[in-house]
Every structure is written in structure tokens, then in C-alpha cells.
């Protein structure tokens, strides 16, 4: 391929879609002073639909597909969750490209890598493509130059997306063997890990964050099945819901709910009133961000070495503390630390996790836990019963139904039953390094969310039921948090509040979620039939997650499409 055919309309359509989705002015259409809000909203919806149709039509052509990917190398804003969601949407809804087209995509992207930003965007695109097209199509994407680039970006730039791309290519059995044998990827990752550990020890983290020494021994303990296909239904929901959700957050509440108490009538006050000067605090903020970036990379490297490129089976054991996080179903793709207090979601599903300890609403008292944010994206953090509809396929998280409520870190608002209940006019979206405090006051029947110890009026009334309320967290793609249920000192304490950890010892009748490794029916069920226990591993790709009967019917691995040479029964 000599050159890439340019489609100027793709770049403009992309900018217009993102502007409208984030409720920003259309970059080429001036707002009419005579138009009503209803007319404007209708026009925005039509424009978004038309621009998406334009991009989809272009991507149907081989040259158009390549041109779109090249445009994304320049235009993608990976810090913007809307941008990432729409990119995934286009990839999922485009027709499956040919092997030749994917080869040309790699060649075109390699020719556009002039800056650190374009390298990051390219690794994101390769990660998405390799994950979606695991198998022979992923083999078409791969080149030796691409492999060298991914390792170089990881080593030189601490590019976490390079690591995710390597993991995505490893979903294809032949490429995983190539990574292990030719690139000695485990050794390369170990070298990067050691360098990252040295850098972390030299950095002085924010006082809001734990020191590296306190988490240095953390590894990951919960394996997850490989993700190769993304639900179309899920991305339709992303396409429809993200735009409307963002727009709804810009509207002022027309009236306060009668059940919403005024904060000044409550006995809680702001814990920190002094706001540091931004200019004098800038070096500290930069140091904090460097620490967070290295912490995320350290976590991901250890997880990859343990679960993707490990040569031995890992012994999965339960954390020794009473309260920790667990996925809400056995098919979760979340990555956990060994104590299961730190969790990361590197898929494009809306994944949820729930604490193992719940608070009975009839016991009274004040209960508190904290969550440290390592990323800036969309997260919902709150409380819910076990009847909450937490579906990664449908994009439902905590606060989206009547059985729970949550604080949205990106929109700085409290949600319940999918509706906005309160928002802050004094605080924008949360950032990496912020600490969110969740106070459940069952004496006065309300919940307040604190941001870095500050009370911004983010409160909702709580109705007592016969069911316990569990700390619950929902994460969009590439989000990373760490929970503190009282095992360590609070970053921002609240007078009179008990730790969630204390509940298990005070109220032994609290219902606990069964562990993934202690299921009465011999553990998680087969990902194919959901009726027999997981007890088979495929060779040579070493993928598992299925039962004996289903494994016997397979000729190729359902995860990476590799030909099965042998089945090992566990």
C-alpha cells in the first residue's frame, strides 16, 4: 500500500460527535438564539446519528477503514471515556475487515507514530483490534516491527496500553507462543517491573495515597476468562446512554426532592476547609500523578506476569481479612490484587464488584468506607442490596436501579434508580488521586459522599429494608480503584463512624457472598454451558474456563481459535 486515501469528513464527523456527546458547542454549527432547548436537543441527536452513519459508511470500505484508524491515531483523546467508547462502538459495528485490510492498518499506523501521544493512541487501537479479532485476523495485524514497538513503548514510555495490547495479542495462541519464545516477553515484563519498583521507591506519594512499601507485596489473585467478543447490545446502550447522561448532568434540578435533607441541618461539617494554592501545589500534583501512573503500571505488570504469561498454575486463595471485593458474577473480567481490595477493569464492559460484608439497615449506627481513585474516568461508587441489577452486558451499574444508590465520580452527582438526586455546583469531576468517602448513617437514614474529606452536599435519603446494604463499585473501561474498609487508617475520618470491617464481628448473621473458590457445587461453572464445573484446560494455548463435556466437543479454542492438540482435565 503506497498511501492512505484521506477522508476529511471522518475527522470533522468525529469532532462533532464528541462535542455533542459531551454537551459542548457543535464546532461548525452556531447555536440559534431563536431555537428552543427541545429543538436544539433534537438537532443534536440527529447530528450525532448522521455523523455516526457517515463514519460507519466510510469504514465499510477497505480504504475508509484504514483512514478512520489513521484519523484516530491523531484525534483520539484516551483520557476521555466518551472518545474511547465511540471508538470501540465503531470497531464493533463495522463489517469484519479482511486480513489484507488489517495488514494495511498496521503499516499505516506505524508510519504515523511521530509523538508519544500518537504512539499511545496506536497501541490502544491495536489492543482493541487484537482483542476483537483474536485468531487468524489478529495474526494479520501482527508484525515483528509492531512487537518491537510495543515492548519499546512499555520500556521507554511506561505506556500501560502497550501492555494491554500485548495481553490482547496473547489471546491468539500462536501469537502468545511467539511472544513467549521469540520475544521472551515474561523476562521483558519482569525487567520493566523491577525498574518501575525502583522508581516507585524513589517517589514520595501524595499523603492521600499509601506508600509503595505498603503495597509492594501485592499481586493478583483472581483469574478471569479471556474476552474476545464485545456485546453489541452493550455498545448500543453506551451510544444511547452516555450522551443523554452527560447532557442530563448539565441541567439544574428544577426542584428538590422532599426526601432530600438540607445538609446544614445535619451534624457533619467539612473536614478540610483550606484549599491549597494551585500554583504552589503544582509540583506536588505532578509528583502524585507520576506515582499513580507507576502504581497502575506496577499492578498491571504483576497481573500480566501472574495470569497471562505465567508458566505455572497459580494457587488462588482467599484474602485473610473479613471484608474484600468480589465480582458480582463468575464471568467478570476484573483484575484484582491479592488482598482483593484493589481492582482494575481493562475491558469495555461496565464491570461491578461488591464487598463481602453488608450492613443490615435495621441495626442503626454510622458506617463508613473509602475508595482511592487511580484514574479519571466514569465510576459509580455506593451501596446496594444483592437484588441490584449489575449487568456488564447491559451496562447496568450501582445506582441504575431501585436497589442501590451511588456517587458518579465523572459527573459529580448522586444517582438512584437511574435518576439524578443531587449534584455539586462547587466541585467538578473527580480526578486520579482523590479519595471518596461513603458514609451510611442508619440513625438518621441518609448517606453522604465526601470528596477528599469535603462535604459538597452529595447526600441521599436511605429507606430501611430487611436486606443488607453492601459497598458496591462499578467501573467503565480502564478504571482502577482501591477500597479501604477500615483495615488501615482512614485518609479522612468521620466522627462516630464505624468501619465496614467491624460489621462481620458485630453482626455474625450478616449474609456473605460465596467465594469464587469455595462454591458448594465445585466452583464456577463452564463458560459455554453454565451447567458443569470448570475442570478442563486446552493445550497448547492453555486456556480454561470450560467443563469436560464441552471441551470434548471442541476442535479449536473458543477464546483464541488455536487448534486443540490435547485437553487436560483438572
Coordinates of C-alpha atoms in Angstrom, one line a residue:
X1 CA 0.0 0.0 0.0
X2 CA 1.6 3.2 -1.2
X3 CA -0.6 5.8 0.6
X4 CA -3.8 6.1 2.6
X5 CA -6.8 7.7 1.0
X6 CA -7.8 10.7 3.1
X7 CA -11.4 11.2 4.2
X8 CA -11.6 14.8 5.6
X9 CA -15.2 14.2 6.7
X10 CA -14.2 11.5 9.1
X11 CA -12.1 13.9 11.2
X12 CA -14.9 16.5 11.2
X13 CA -17.6 14.0 12.0
X14 CA -15.6 12.6 14.9
X15 CA -15.1 16.1 16.4
X16 CA -18.8 16.8 16.1
X17 CA -19.9 13.6 17.7
X18 CA -17.6 14.1 20.7
X19 CA -18.7 17.7 21.1
X20 CA -22.4 16.8 21.2
X21 CA -21.9 13.8 23.4
X22 CA -20.1 16.0 26.0
X23 CA -22.8 18.8 25.6
X24 CA -20.2 21.1 24.1
X25 CA -20.9 23.5 21.2
X26 CA -21.0 22.0 17.7
X27 CA -17.7 23.0 16.2
X28 CA -19.3 24.0 12.9
X29 CA -22.9 24.9 13.7
X30 CA -23.7 28.1 15.5
X31 CA -26.5 27.9 18.1
X32 CA -29.5 29.9 17.0
X33 CA -30.8 32.4 19.5
X34 CA -34.3 31.6 18.5
X35 CA -34.1 27.8 18.9
X36 CA -35.6 26.2 21.9
X37 CA -33.9 23.6 24.1
X38 CA -36.2 20.9 22.7
X39 CA -35.3 21.9 19.1
X40 CA -31.6 22.0 19.9
X41 CA -31.7 18.6 21.6
X42 CA -33.5 17.1 18.6
X43 CA -30.9 18.7 16.2
X44 CA -28.1 17.3 18.3
X45 CA -29.5 13.8 18.3
X46 CA -30.0 14.0 14.6
X47 CA -26.5 15.3 14.0
X48 CA -24.9 12.6 16.2
X49 CA -26.9 9.9 14.3
X50 CA -26.0 11.3 10.9
X51 CA -22.3 11.7 11.8
X52 CA -22.1 8.1 13.1
X53 CA -23.8 6.9 10.0
X54 CA -21.2 8.8 8.0
X55 CA -18.3 7.2 9.8
X56 CA -19.9 3.7 9.5
X57 CA -20.4 4.2 5.8
X58 CA -16.8 5.2 5.3
X59 CA -15.5 2.3 7.5
X60 CA -17.4 -0.2 5.3
X61 CA -14.7 0.4 2.6
X62 CA -11.3 -1.0 3.0
X63 CA -9.6 2.3 2.4
X64 CA -12.1 4.1 4.6
X65 CA -11.5 1.6 7.5
X66 CA -7.8 2.3 7.2
X67 CA -8.4 6.1 7.0
X68 CA -10.6 6.0 10.1
X69 CA -7.8 4.2 12.1
X70 CA -5.2 6.7 11.0
X71 CA -7.5 9.6 12.0
X72 CA -7.9 8.0 15.4
X73 CA -4.1 7.9 15.9
X74 CA -4.2 11.7 15.7
X75 CA -7.7 12.6 17.1
X76 CA -8.3 10.0 19.9
X77 CA -8.4 11.5 23.4
X78 CA -7.8 8.4 25.5
X79 CA -8.4 10.3 28.8
X80 CA -12.0 10.9 27.6
X81 CA -14.2 7.9 28.3
X82 CA -16.7 9.1 25.6
X83 CA -13.9 9.1 23.0
X84 CA -12.9 5.5 23.9
X85 CA -16.4 4.3 23.9
X86 CA -17.3 5.6 20.5
X87 CA -14.0 4.2 19.0
X88 CA -15.0 0.8 20.4
X89 CA -18.5 1.3 19.0
X90 CA -17.2 1.9 15.5
X91 CA -14.9 -1.1 15.6
X92 CA -17.7 -3.4 16.8
X93 CA -20.3 -2.2 14.3
X94 CA -18.1 -2.1 11.3
X95 CA -18.0 -5.1 9.0
X96 CA -15.3 -7.5 9.7
X97 CA -12.2 -6.3 7.8
X98 CA -10.2 -8.6 5.6
X99 CA -6.7 -9.9 6.5
X100 CA -5.2 -7.6 3.9
X101 CA -7.0 -4.6 5.3
X102 CA -5.7 -5.3 8.8
X103 CA -2.2 -5.7 7.5
X104 CA -2.5 -2.2 5.9
X105 CA -3.9 -0.8 9.1
X106 CA -0.7 -1.8 10.9
X107 CA 1.5 -0.4 8.2
X108 CA -0.4 2.9 8.1
X109 CA -0.3 3.3 11.9
X110 CA 3.4 2.5 12.1
X111 CA 4.0 5.4 9.6
X112 CA 2.1 7.9 11.8
X113 CA 4.0 7.4 15.1
X114 CA 5.7 10.8 15.4
X115 CA 4.8 11.7 19.0
X116 CA 4.2 10.0 22.4
X117 CA 0.5 10.7 22.0
X118 CA 0.2 9.0 18.6
X119 CA 2.1 6.0 20.0
X120 CA -0.4 5.8 22.9
X121 CA -3.4 6.1 20.6
X122 CA -1.9 3.5 18.2
X123 CA -1.4 0.9 21.0
X124 CA -5.0 1.4 22.1
X125 CA -6.2 0.7 18.6
X126 CA -4.0 -2.4 18.3
X127 CA -5.3 -3.6 21.7
X128 CA -8.9 -3.2 20.6
X129 CA -8.4 -4.9 17.2
X130 CA -6.3 -7.8 18.6
X131 CA -9.0 -8.4 21.3
X132 CA -11.9 -8.4 18.9
X133 CA -10.3 -10.3 16.1
X134 CA -8.4 -12.9 18.1
X135 CA -7.2 -15.7 15.8
X136 CA -6.2 -15.6 12.2
X137 CA -7.2 -11.9 11.8
X138 CA -5.0 -10.9 14.8
X139 CA -2.1 -12.8 13.1
X140 CA -2.6 -10.5 10.1
X141 CA -2.3 -7.4 12.4
X142 CA 1.0 -8.6 13.9
X143 CA 4.4 -7.8 12.6
X144 CA 7.8 -8.1 14.1
X145 CA 8.1 -4.3 14.0
X146 CA 4.9 -4.0 15.9
X147 CA 6.1 -6.4 18.6
X148 CA 9.4 -4.4 19.0
X149 CA 7.4 -1.2 19.2
X150 CA 5.1 -2.4 21.9
X151 CA 8.0 -3.6 24.1
X152 CA 9.8 -0.3 23.4
X153 CA 6.8 1.9 24.3
X154 CA 6.4 -0.1 27.5
X155 CA 10.0 0.2 28.5
X156 CA 10.7 3.8 27.4
X157 CA 7.4 5.5 28.0
X158 CA 5.7 3.3 30.7
X159 CA 2.9 3.0 28.3
X160 CA 0.3 0.8 30.0
X161 CA -1.7 0.5 26.8
X162 CA 1.3 -1.3 25.2
X163 CA 1.0 -3.9 27.9
X164 CA -2.7 -4.2 27.3
X165 CA -2.0 -4.6 23.6
X166 CA 0.5 -7.4 24.3
X167 CA -2.2 -9.1 26.5
X168 CA -4.7 -8.8 23.7
X169 CA -2.4 -10.4 21.1
X170 CA -1.7 -13.2 23.6
X171 CA -5.4 -14.2 23.3
X172 CA -4.3 -15.7 20.0
X173 CA -2.4 -18.9 20.8
X174 CA 0.2 -18.7 18.0
X175 CA 1.0 -15.1 19.0
X176 CA 1.2 -16.0 22.6
X177 CA 3.8 -18.6 21.9
X178 CA 5.7 -16.2 19.6
X179 CA 5.7 -13.6 22.5
X180 CA 7.0 -16.2 24.9
X181 CA 9.6 -17.9 22.7
X182 CA 10.9 -15.2 20.4
X183 CA 10.5 -12.0 22.4
X184 CA 10.9 -13.7 25.8
X185 CA 8.1 -11.4 27.0
X186 CA 8.0 -12.6 30.6
X187 CA 11.6 -11.6 31.0
X188 CA 11.0 -8.3 29.3
X189 CA 8.0 -7.6 31.6
X190 CA 10.0 -8.6 34.6
X191 CA 12.7 -6.1 33.7
X192 CA 10.2 -3.3 33.4
X193 CA 8.6 -4.3 36.7
X194 CA 11.9 -4.1 38.5
X195 CA 12.6 -0.7 37.1
X196 CA 9.1 0.5 38.0
X197 CA 9.6 -0.7 41.6
X198 CA 12.8 1.2 41.9
X199 CA 11.1 4.4 40.6
X200 CA 8.2 4.0 43.0
X201 CA 10.5 3.7 45.9
X202 CA 12.2 7.0 45.0
X203 CA 8.9 8.9 44.6
X204 CA 7.2 10.5 47.6
X205 CA 3.5 9.8 47.1
X206 CA 0.6 12.0 48.0
X207 CA -0.4 11.8 51.7
X208 CA -3.7 10.6 50.4
X209 CA -2.1 7.5 48.9
X210 CA -0.5 4.5 50.5
X211 CA 3.3 4.3 50.2
X212 CA 4.7 1.8 47.7
X213 CA 6.2 -0.2 50.5
X214 CA 2.8 -0.8 52.0
X215 CA 1.5 -2.4 48.8
X216 CA 4.8 -3.8 47.3
X217 CA 3.9 -7.4 48.0
X218 CA 0.5 -7.1 46.3
X219 CA -0.1 -9.5 43.4
X220 CA -3.3 -10.5 41.8
X221 CA -5.4 -13.5 42.8
X222 CA -8.5 -13.7 40.8
X223 CA -8.1 -15.1 37.2
X224 CA -10.7 -14.2 34.6
X225 CA -11.7 -15.7 31.3
X226 CA -10.3 -14.1 28.2
X227 CA -12.6 -11.6 26.5
X228 CA -12.8 -11.9 22.7
X229 CA -16.2 -10.6 21.7
X230 CA -18.0 -7.4 23.0
X231 CA -21.7 -7.4 23.4
X232 CA -23.4 -5.4 20.6
X233 CA -26.3 -4.7 23.0
X234 CA -23.8 -3.2 25.5
X235 CA -22.4 -0.7 22.9
X236 CA -25.8 0.3 21.7
X237 CA -26.5 1.2 25.3
X238 CA -23.2 3.1 25.5
X239 CA -24.1 5.0 22.4
X240 CA -27.5 6.0 23.6
X241 CA -27.0 6.4 27.3
X242 CA -23.6 8.2 27.6
X243 CA -24.8 11.2 25.5
X244 CA -28.1 11.6 27.4
X245 CA -26.5 11.0 30.7
X246 CA -23.9 13.7 30.1
X247 CA -26.5 16.2 28.9
X248 CA -28.7 15.5 31.9
X249 CA -25.9 16.4 34.3
X250 CA -25.7 19.9 32.8
X251 CA -29.4 20.6 33.7
X252 CA -30.1 22.2 37.0
X253 CA -32.5 20.3 39.3
X254 CA -35.9 22.1 38.9
X255 CA -36.9 21.2 42.4
X256 CA -35.5 19.4 45.3
X257 CA -37.0 16.1 46.3
X258 CA -39.0 16.3 49.5
X259 CA -37.0 13.5 51.0
X260 CA -33.7 15.2 50.5
X261 CA -32.5 16.7 53.7
X262 CA -30.6 20.0 53.8
X263 CA -27.0 19.5 54.7
X264 CA -26.8 22.4 57.1
X265 CA -29.3 20.6 59.4
X266 CA -27.0 17.7 59.8
X267 CA -24.2 17.3 62.3
X268 CA -21.4 16.9 59.8
X269 CA -19.0 19.6 58.8
X270 CA -16.3 19.9 56.2
X271 CA -13.2 18.1 57.4
X272 CA -10.8 20.3 55.5
X273 CA -11.6 23.9 54.8
X274 CA -8.3 25.1 53.5
X275 CA -7.7 24.8 49.7
X276 CA -4.0 24.9 48.8
X277 CA -2.9 27.4 46.3
X278 CA -2.9 25.8 42.8
X279 CA 0.5 27.3 41.8
X280 CA 2.3 26.2 44.9
X281 CA 0.7 22.8 44.8
X282 CA 1.5 22.1 41.1
X283 CA 4.8 20.2 41.7
X284 CA 3.1 18.1 44.3
X285 CA 0.2 17.3 41.9
X286 CA 2.7 16.3 39.2
X287 CA 4.6 14.1 41.6
X288 CA 1.3 12.5 42.7
X289 CA 0.3 11.8 39.1
X290 CA 3.7 10.2 38.4
X291 CA 3.3 8.0 41.4
X292 CA -0.2 7.0 40.3
X293 CA 0.8 6.2 36.7
X294 CA 3.7 4.0 38.0
X295 CA 1.3 2.3 40.5
X296 CA -1.1 1.4 37.8
X297 CA 1.6 0.0 35.6
X298 CA 3.1 -1.9 38.5
X299 CA -0.3 -3.5 39.3
X300 CA -0.9 -4.4 35.6
X301 CA 2.6 -5.8 35.1
X302 CA 2.3 -8.1 38.1
X303 CA -1.2 -9.2 37.0
X304 CA 0.0 -10.0 33.5
X305 CA 3.0 -11.9 34.7
X306 CA 0.8 -13.9 37.0
X307 CA -2.2 -14.6 34.9
X308 CA -1.2 -14.2 31.2
X309 CA 2.4 -15.2 30.9
X310 CA 2.9 -17.4 34.0
X311 CA 4.4 -20.9 33.2
X312 CA 2.8 -22.4 36.4
X313 CA -0.7 -22.6 37.7
X314 CA -1.4 -20.1 40.4
X315 CA -2.7 -21.1 43.7
X316 CA -5.8 -18.9 44.3
X317 CA -6.5 -18.5 48.0
X318 CA -8.9 -16.2 49.8
X319 CA -7.7 -13.0 51.4
X320 CA -7.2 -13.3 55.1
X321 CA -9.3 -10.2 56.1
X322 CA -13.0 -10.4 56.6
X323 CA -14.1 -7.8 54.1
X324 CA -12.8 -7.6 50.5
X325 CA -14.2 -7.1 47.0
X326 CA -15.6 -9.8 44.7
X327 CA -17.1 -9.7 41.2
X328 CA -20.9 -10.0 41.1
X329 CA -20.8 -12.9 38.7
X330 CA -18.3 -15.7 37.7
X331 CA -17.7 -14.3 34.3
X332 CA -16.2 -11.0 35.4
X333 CA -13.1 -9.7 33.7
X334 CA -11.9 -7.5 36.5
X335 CA -8.3 -7.7 37.7
X336 CA -7.8 -8.0 41.5
X337 CA -4.9 -7.6 43.9
X338 CA -4.0 -10.5 46.2
X339 CA -6.0 -8.9 49.1
X340 CA -8.9 -8.1 46.7
X341 CA -9.1 -4.5 47.9
X342 CA -7.6 -3.1 44.6
X343 CA -9.5 -3.7 41.3
X344 CA -9.0 -2.7 37.7
X345 CA -11.3 -3.1 34.7
X346 CA -9.5 -3.2 31.3
X347 CA -12.5 -4.2 29.3
X348 CA -15.1 -2.1 27.7
X349 CA -17.9 -3.6 29.8
X350 CA -19.3 -1.8 32.8
X351 CA -18.0 -4.2 35.4
X352 CA -19.2 -4.2 39.0
X353 CA -17.7 -5.6 42.2
X354 CA -19.3 -5.9 45.7
X355 CA -17.9 -6.2 49.2
X356 CA -18.3 -9.4 51.0
X357 CA -19.7 -7.7 54.1
X358 CA -23.1 -5.9 54.1
X359 CA -24.7 -3.6 56.7
X360 CA -28.2 -4.6 57.9
X361 CA -30.3 -1.4 57.7
X362 CA -32.2 -2.3 60.9
X363 CA -29.1 -2.2 63.2
X364 CA -28.6 1.6 63.1
X365 CA -25.2 3.2 63.5
X366 CA -22.9 5.1 61.1
X367 CA -20.8 3.1 58.7
X368 CA -18.0 4.3 56.5
X369 CA -15.6 3.2 53.8
X370 CA -13.2 4.9 51.4
X371 CA -12.2 4.5 47.8
X372 CA -9.0 5.8 46.4
X373 CA -9.3 6.7 42.7
X374 CA -6.3 5.8 40.5
X375 CA -7.9 7.0 37.2
X376 CA -10.2 9.9 36.0
X377 CA -13.0 8.1 34.1
X378 CA -16.6 7.1 34.8
X379 CA -17.0 5.2 38.1
X380 CA -20.1 4.7 40.3
X381 CA -19.4 4.0 44.0
X382 CA -22.0 3.5 46.6
X383 CA -24.3 1.0 48.4
X384 CA -26.7 -1.6 47.2
X385 CA -28.6 -4.8 48.1
X386 CA -27.9 -8.1 46.5
X387 CA -31.0 -7.6 44.3
X388 CA -29.2 -4.8 42.4
X389 CA -29.2 -5.4 38.7
X390 CA -25.5 -5.3 38.0
X391 CA -25.1 -6.4 34.4
X392 CA -21.9 -5.9 32.4
X393 CA -23.7 -6.9 29.2
X394 CA -26.4 -4.3 29.6
X395 CA -24.2 -1.6 31.1
X396 CA -26.1 -1.5 34.4
X397 CA -24.1 -0.5 37.5
X398 CA -24.8 0.5 41.1
X399 CA -27.3 3.4 41.2
X400 CA -29.0 2.4 38.0
X401 CA -32.0 0.6 39.7
X402 CA -34.1 1.0 42.8
X403 CA -32.0 -1.4 44.9
X404 CA -29.0 0.8 45.3
X405 CA -27.5 4.4 45.1
X406 CA -24.1 5.7 44.1
X407 CA -21.9 8.6 43.6
X408 CA -20.8 9.2 40.0
X409 CA -17.2 10.4 40.0
X410 CA -17.2 11.8 36.5
X411 CA -20.4 13.8 36.7
X412 CA -20.1 14.5 40.5
X413 CA -23.7 13.5 41.2
X414 CA -25.6 11.0 43.2
X415 CA -27.8 8.5 41.4
X416 CA -30.6 6.1 42.4
X417 CA -33.0 4.2 40.2
X418 CA -31.2 5.7 37.2
X419 CA -32.2 9.2 38.2
X420 CA -30.2 12.2 39.4
X421 CA -30.8 13.0 43.1
X422 CA -28.2 15.6 44.0
X423 CA -25.1 17.2 42.4
X424 CA -22.4 19.6 43.4
X425 CA -22.1 23.1 42.0
X426 CA -18.8 23.6 43.9
X427 CA -16.8 20.6 42.6
X428 CA -16.1 19.4 39.1
X429 CA -15.4 15.8 38.1
X430 CA -13.1 13.7 40.4
X431 CA -9.5 13.2 39.4
X432 CA -7.0 10.4 39.9
X433 CA -5.6 10.7 43.5
X434 CA -8.9 11.8 45.0
X435 CA -10.4 9.9 48.0
X436 CA -14.1 9.3 48.1
X437 CA -15.7 8.7 51.5
X438 CA -19.0 6.9 51.7
X439 CA -20.9 7.5 55.0
X440 CA -24.0 5.5 55.6
X441 CA -25.9 7.0 58.6
X442 CA -28.6 4.5 59.6
X443 CA -29.5 6.5 62.7
X444 CA -30.7 9.5 60.6
X445 CA -31.4 7.4 57.4
X446 CA -29.2 9.0 54.8
X447 CA -25.9 8.6 53.0
X448 CA -23.3 11.3 52.3
X449 CA -20.4 11.1 49.9
X450 CA -17.3 13.1 50.8
X451 CA -14.6 14.1 48.3
X452 CA -11.1 14.4 49.9
X453 CA -12.9 14.9 53.3
X454 CA -15.0 17.8 51.9
X455 CA -18.8 17.7 52.2
X456 CA -20.2 19.1 48.9
X457 CA -23.9 18.3 49.6
X458 CA -23.8 14.9 47.9
X459 CA -26.5 13.3 50.0
X460 CA -29.4 10.9 49.5
X461 CA -32.1 9.6 51.9
X462 CA -32.0 5.9 52.7
X463 CA -35.1 3.7 53.1
X464 CA -34.7 0.9 55.6
X465 CA -35.5 -2.6 54.4
X466 CA -35.0 -6.2 55.5
X467 CA -32.0 -6.5 53.2
X468 CA -28.4 -5.5 53.9
X469 CA -26.6 -2.8 52.0
X470 CA -23.2 -3.8 50.5
X471 CA -20.4 -1.4 49.4
X472 CA -20.6 -1.7 45.6
X473 CA -18.4 -0.2 42.8
X474 CA -19.0 -0.1 39.1
X475 CA -16.2 0.7 36.7
X476 CA -16.1 1.6 33.0
X477 CA -13.1 0.6 30.8
X478 CA -9.5 1.2 32.1
X479 CA -10.7 2.4 35.5
X480 CA -8.7 1.5 38.7
X481 CA -9.5 1.9 42.4
X482 CA -8.5 0.7 45.8
X483 CA -11.0 0.3 48.7
X484 CA -10.4 0.8 52.4
X485 CA -13.0 -0.9 54.6
X486 CA -11.1 0.0 57.8
X487 CA -8.2 -2.3 57.6
X488 CA -5.8 0.7 57.5
X489 CA -6.1 4.2 58.9
X490 CA -8.6 6.5 57.2
X491 CA -7.4 9.2 54.9
X492 CA -10.3 11.4 56.1
X493 CA -12.2 10.2 59.2
X494 CA -15.7 11.0 60.2
X495 CA -16.5 11.3 63.9
X496 CA -18.6 8.4 65.3
X497 CA -18.5 6.3 62.1
X498 CA -17.7 2.6 62.2
X499 CA -15.7 0.7 59.6
X500 CA -17.5 -1.7 57.4
X501 CA -14.9 -4.3 58.6
X502 CA -16.5 -4.1 62.1
X503 CA -19.8 -5.4 60.8
X504 CA -18.8 -9.0 60.4
X505 CA -17.7 -9.3 64.0
X506 CA -20.6 -7.3 65.5
X507 CA -23.3 -9.0 63.4
X508 CA -22.3 -12.5 62.6
X509 CA -25.6 -13.2 60.8
X510 CA -24.7 -10.8 58.0
X511 CA -25.1 -12.6 54.7
X512 CA -21.8 -13.1 52.9
X513 CA -21.3 -13.7 49.2
X514 CA -19.9 -17.2 48.4
X515 CA -16.3 -17.1 47.4
X516 CA -15.4 -18.0 43.8
X517 CA -13.1 -20.7 45.2
X518 CA -15.5 -22.1 47.7
X519 CA -18.6 -22.9 45.8
X520 CA -20.7 -25.7 47.1
X521 CA -21.1 -27.0 43.5
X522 CA -17.3 -27.4 43.0
X523 CA -16.6 -23.8 41.8
X524 CA -17.5 -21.6 38.9
X525 CA -19.5 -23.1 36.0
X526 CA -18.4 -23.7 32.4
X527 CA -18.5 -20.5 30.3
X528 CA -20.1 -22.4 27.4
X529 CA -23.0 -24.4 29.0
X530 CA -23.1 -22.8 32.5
X531 CA -24.1 -26.2 33.9
X532 CA -21.0 -28.2 34.7
X533 CA -18.0 -27.1 36.8
X534 CA -14.8 -25.8 35.2
X535 CA -12.3 -28.7 35.1
X536 CA -10.6 -28.7 31.7
X537 CA -7.6 -26.9 30.1
X538 CA -6.8 -26.8 26.4
X539 CA -3.3 -27.3 25.0
X540 CA -1.1 -25.8 23.7
X541 CA -2.9 -22.4 24.3
X542 CA -3.6 -23.3 28.0
X543 CA -7.0 -21.6 28.1
X544 CA -9.5 -22.9 30.5
X545 CA -12.9 -21.8 31.8
X546 CA -14.9 -24.8 30.5
X547 CA -16.1 -28.2 31.6
X548 CA -15.1 -31.6 30.5
X549 CA -18.1 -32.4 28.3
X550 CA -17.9 -29.1 26.4
X551 CA -14.1 -29.4 26.0
X552 CA -14.6 -32.8 24.3
X553 CA -16.8 -31.2 21.6
X554 CA -14.3 -28.5 20.6
X555 CA -11.8 -28.7 17.7
X556 CA -10.4 -25.2 18.3
X557 CA -10.2 -22.9 21.3
X558 CA -13.3 -20.7 21.7
X559 CA -11.1 -17.9 23.1
X560 CA -8.1 -17.8 20.7
X561 CA -9.2 -20.1 17.8
X562 CA -6.0 -22.2 18.2
X563 CA -6.2 -25.9 17.1
X564 CA -6.6 -28.1 20.2
X565 CA -3.9 -30.7 20.4
X566 CA -4.8 -32.0 23.9
X567 CA -7.3 -31.5 26.7
X568 CA -6.0 -31.7 30.3
X569 CA -8.6 -32.4 33.0
X570 CA -8.1 -30.6 36.3

